[in-house]
Coordinates of C-alpha atoms in Angstrom, one line a residue:
X1 CA -62.2 3.7 -11.9
X2 CA -60.1 0.8 -12.8
X3 CA -57.0 2.4 -14.3
X4 CA -54.4 0.1 -12.8
X5 CA -50.7 -0.3 -12.9
X6 CA -51.1 -2.4 -16.0
X7 CA -52.5 0.6 -18.0
X8 CA -50.0 3.0 -16.5
X9 CA -47.0 0.8 -17.2
X10 CA -48.3 0.0 -20.7
X11 CA -48.4 3.7 -21.6
X12 CA -44.9 4.2 -20.1
X13 CA -43.4 1.2 -21.9
X14 CA -45.0 2.3 -25.2
X15 CA -43.6 5.8 -24.8
X16 CA -40.2 4.4 -24.0
X17 CA -40.4 2.2 -27.1
X18 CA -41.3 5.1 -29.3
X19 CA -38.5 7.2 -27.8
X20 CA -35.8 4.5 -28.2
X21 CA -36.8 2.6 -31.4
X22 CA -35.4 5.0 -34.0
X23 CA -35.6 2.3 -36.7
X24 CA -34.4 -0.5 -34.5
X25 CA -36.1 -3.0 -32.3
X26 CA -36.0 -2.3 -28.6
X27 CA -35.4 -5.1 -26.1
X28 CA -37.8 -5.5 -23.2
X29 CA -34.9 -5.8 -20.7
X30 CA -33.7 -2.3 -21.8
X31 CA -37.2 -0.9 -21.2
X32 CA -37.3 -2.8 -17.9
X33 CA -34.0 -1.2 -16.7
X34 CA -34.9 2.4 -17.9
X35 CA -38.5 2.3 -16.4
X36 CA -38.0 0.1 -13.4
X37 CA -40.7 -2.3 -14.5
X38 CA -40.1 -6.0 -14.0
X39 CA -39.2 -7.9 -17.2
X40 CA -41.9 -10.6 -16.6
X41 CA -44.5 -7.9 -16.2
X42 CA -43.4 -6.3 -19.4
X43 CA -43.5 -9.6 -21.2
X44 CA -47.2 -10.0 -20.2
X45 CA -48.0 -6.5 -21.2
X46 CA -46.3 -6.7 -24.6
X47 CA -48.1 -10.0 -25.3
X48 CA -51.4 -8.0 -25.0
X49 CA -50.1 -5.1 -26.9
X50 CA -48.9 -7.4 -29.7
X51 CA -52.3 -9.1 -29.9
X52 CA -53.9 -5.6 -30.2
X53 CA -51.5 -4.8 -33.1
X54 CA -49.8 -1.9 -31.3
X55 CA -46.4 -3.6 -31.3
X56 CA -44.6 -6.2 -33.4
X57 CA -42.0 -8.5 -32.2
X58 CA -38.8 -9.1 -34.1
X59 CA -37.0 -12.3 -33.5
X60 CA -33.3 -13.2 -33.7
X61 CA -30.1 -11.2 -33.0
X62 CA -31.0 -7.5 -32.7
X63 CA -34.6 -8.5 -32.1
X64 CA -37.0 -6.9 -29.7
X65 CA -40.1 -4.8 -30.3
X66 CA -41.1 -2.1 -32.7
X67 CA -44.3 -0.1 -32.9
X68 CA -47.0 -1.9 -34.9
X69 CA -48.2 1.4 -36.4
X70 CA -46.9 4.9 -36.7
X71 CA -46.9 6.7 -33.3
X72 CA -49.4 9.3 -34.5
X73 CA -52.0 6.6 -35.2
X74 CA -51.8 5.0 -31.7
X75 CA -53.8 6.7 -29.0
X76 CA -53.5 6.3 -25.3
X77 CA -57.1 4.8 -25.0
X78 CA -56.0 2.0 -27.4
X79 CA -52.9 1.2 -25.2
X80 CA -54.9 1.2 -22.0
X81 CA -57.7 -0.8 -23.4
X82 CA -55.2 -3.4 -24.7
X83 CA -53.6 -3.7 -21.3
X84 CA -56.7 -3.4 -19.1
X85 CA -59.3 -4.9 -21.4
X86 CA -61.8 -2.2 -20.4
X87 CA -61.6 1.2 -18.7
X88 CA -64.9 1.6 -16.7
X89 CA -66.0 3.8 -13.8
X90 CA -69.4 2.0 -13.4
X91 CA -69.8 -0.8 -10.9
X92 CA -71.8 -2.9 -13.3
X93 CA -69.5 -2.7 -16.4
X94 CA -72.3 -0.9 -18.2
X95 CA -74.8 -3.6 -17.7
X96 CA -77.2 -1.3 -15.7
X97 CA -77.6 -3.9 -12.9
X98 CA -75.6 -2.1 -10.3
X99 CA -78.3 -1.7 -7.7
X100 CA -79.8 -5.1 -6.9
X101 CA -80.2 -6.0 -10.5
X102 CA -81.5 -2.5 -11.5
X103 CA -79.8 0.7 -12.6
X104 CA -78.3 2.7 -9.7
X105 CA -79.1 6.4 -9.2
X106 CA -75.7 7.6 -10.3
X107 CA -75.3 5.3 -13.3
X108 CA -75.5 8.2 -15.8
X109 CA -72.8 10.1 -14.0
X110 CA -70.3 7.2 -14.2
X111 CA -71.3 6.5 -17.9
X112 CA -70.6 10.2 -18.7
X113 CA -67.3 10.0 -16.9
X114 CA -66.4 6.9 -19.0
X115 CA -67.2 8.9 -22.2
X116 CA -65.2 11.9 -21.1
X117 CA -62.1 9.9 -20.1
X118 CA -62.3 7.8 -23.3
X119 CA -62.7 10.9 -25.4
X120 CA -59.7 12.6 -23.8
X121 CA -57.4 9.5 -23.9
X122 CA -58.5 8.9 -27.5
X123 CA -57.4 12.5 -28.4
X124 CA -53.9 12.0 -27.1
X125 CA -51.5 10.1 -29.4
X126 CA -48.3 8.4 -28.6
X127 CA -46.6 10.9 -31.0
X128 CA -48.1 13.8 -29.0
X129 CA -46.7 12.3 -25.8
X130 CA -43.3 11.8 -27.5
X131 CA -43.2 15.4 -28.7
X132 CA -44.0 16.6 -25.2
X133 CA -41.3 14.4 -23.6
X134 CA -38.7 15.4 -26.2
X135 CA -39.6 19.1 -25.7
X136 CA -39.2 18.8 -22.0
X137 CA -35.8 17.0 -22.4
X138 CA -34.7 19.8 -24.7
X139 CA -35.7 22.4 -22.2
X140 CA -33.8 20.6 -19.5
X141 CA -30.7 20.3 -21.7
X142 CA -30.8 24.1 -22.5
X143 CA -31.2 24.9 -18.8
X144 CA -28.2 22.6 -17.9
X145 CA -26.1 24.2 -20.6
X146 CA -26.7 27.7 -19.2
X147 CA -25.8 26.5 -15.7
X148 CA -22.4 25.2 -16.8

C-alpha cells in the first residue's frame, strides 16, 4: 500500500483548512505551525490540491487558501489521489504484469483491497471529518468544564 506521508499530510492540512477558514483565507504558515508540517512541504501539497480543484488560492493581503468546493462535496479519496497520484496495493499498478510479465497469483486480492479502500475513502467527506473533530472538541470542552 502506498499511502505515504503526502496523503496523510494532505488530509490533515485540508481538515485544518476546513476548520479554520470560516469565510476567510487561511495562510499555509498557520497550518504549518498548527500541524507541525514544514511550510515548503505544504506548498508542494497545496499546489497539487489546487490543480485538482480542491482548494483555491487568494492573493494579496489577507490571502491564503480556501476550499475549492463545499466540504461535503470533497471526499478523502479525492484528497489522497490529488496528493499521491494513485492509491494502489498491487505491485504492478493494475497492469497485471506483476509476476515476470504475467498476472501474479494474488492480483485479485490486491485489486479487491484497492476497491474496498477506495470505496471507504470515497464515502468519507471532509465535512464528515470536520463534524467528528468538532464533536470531539466539544466533548473535551464539556469534560474540562466539569473538572474546573
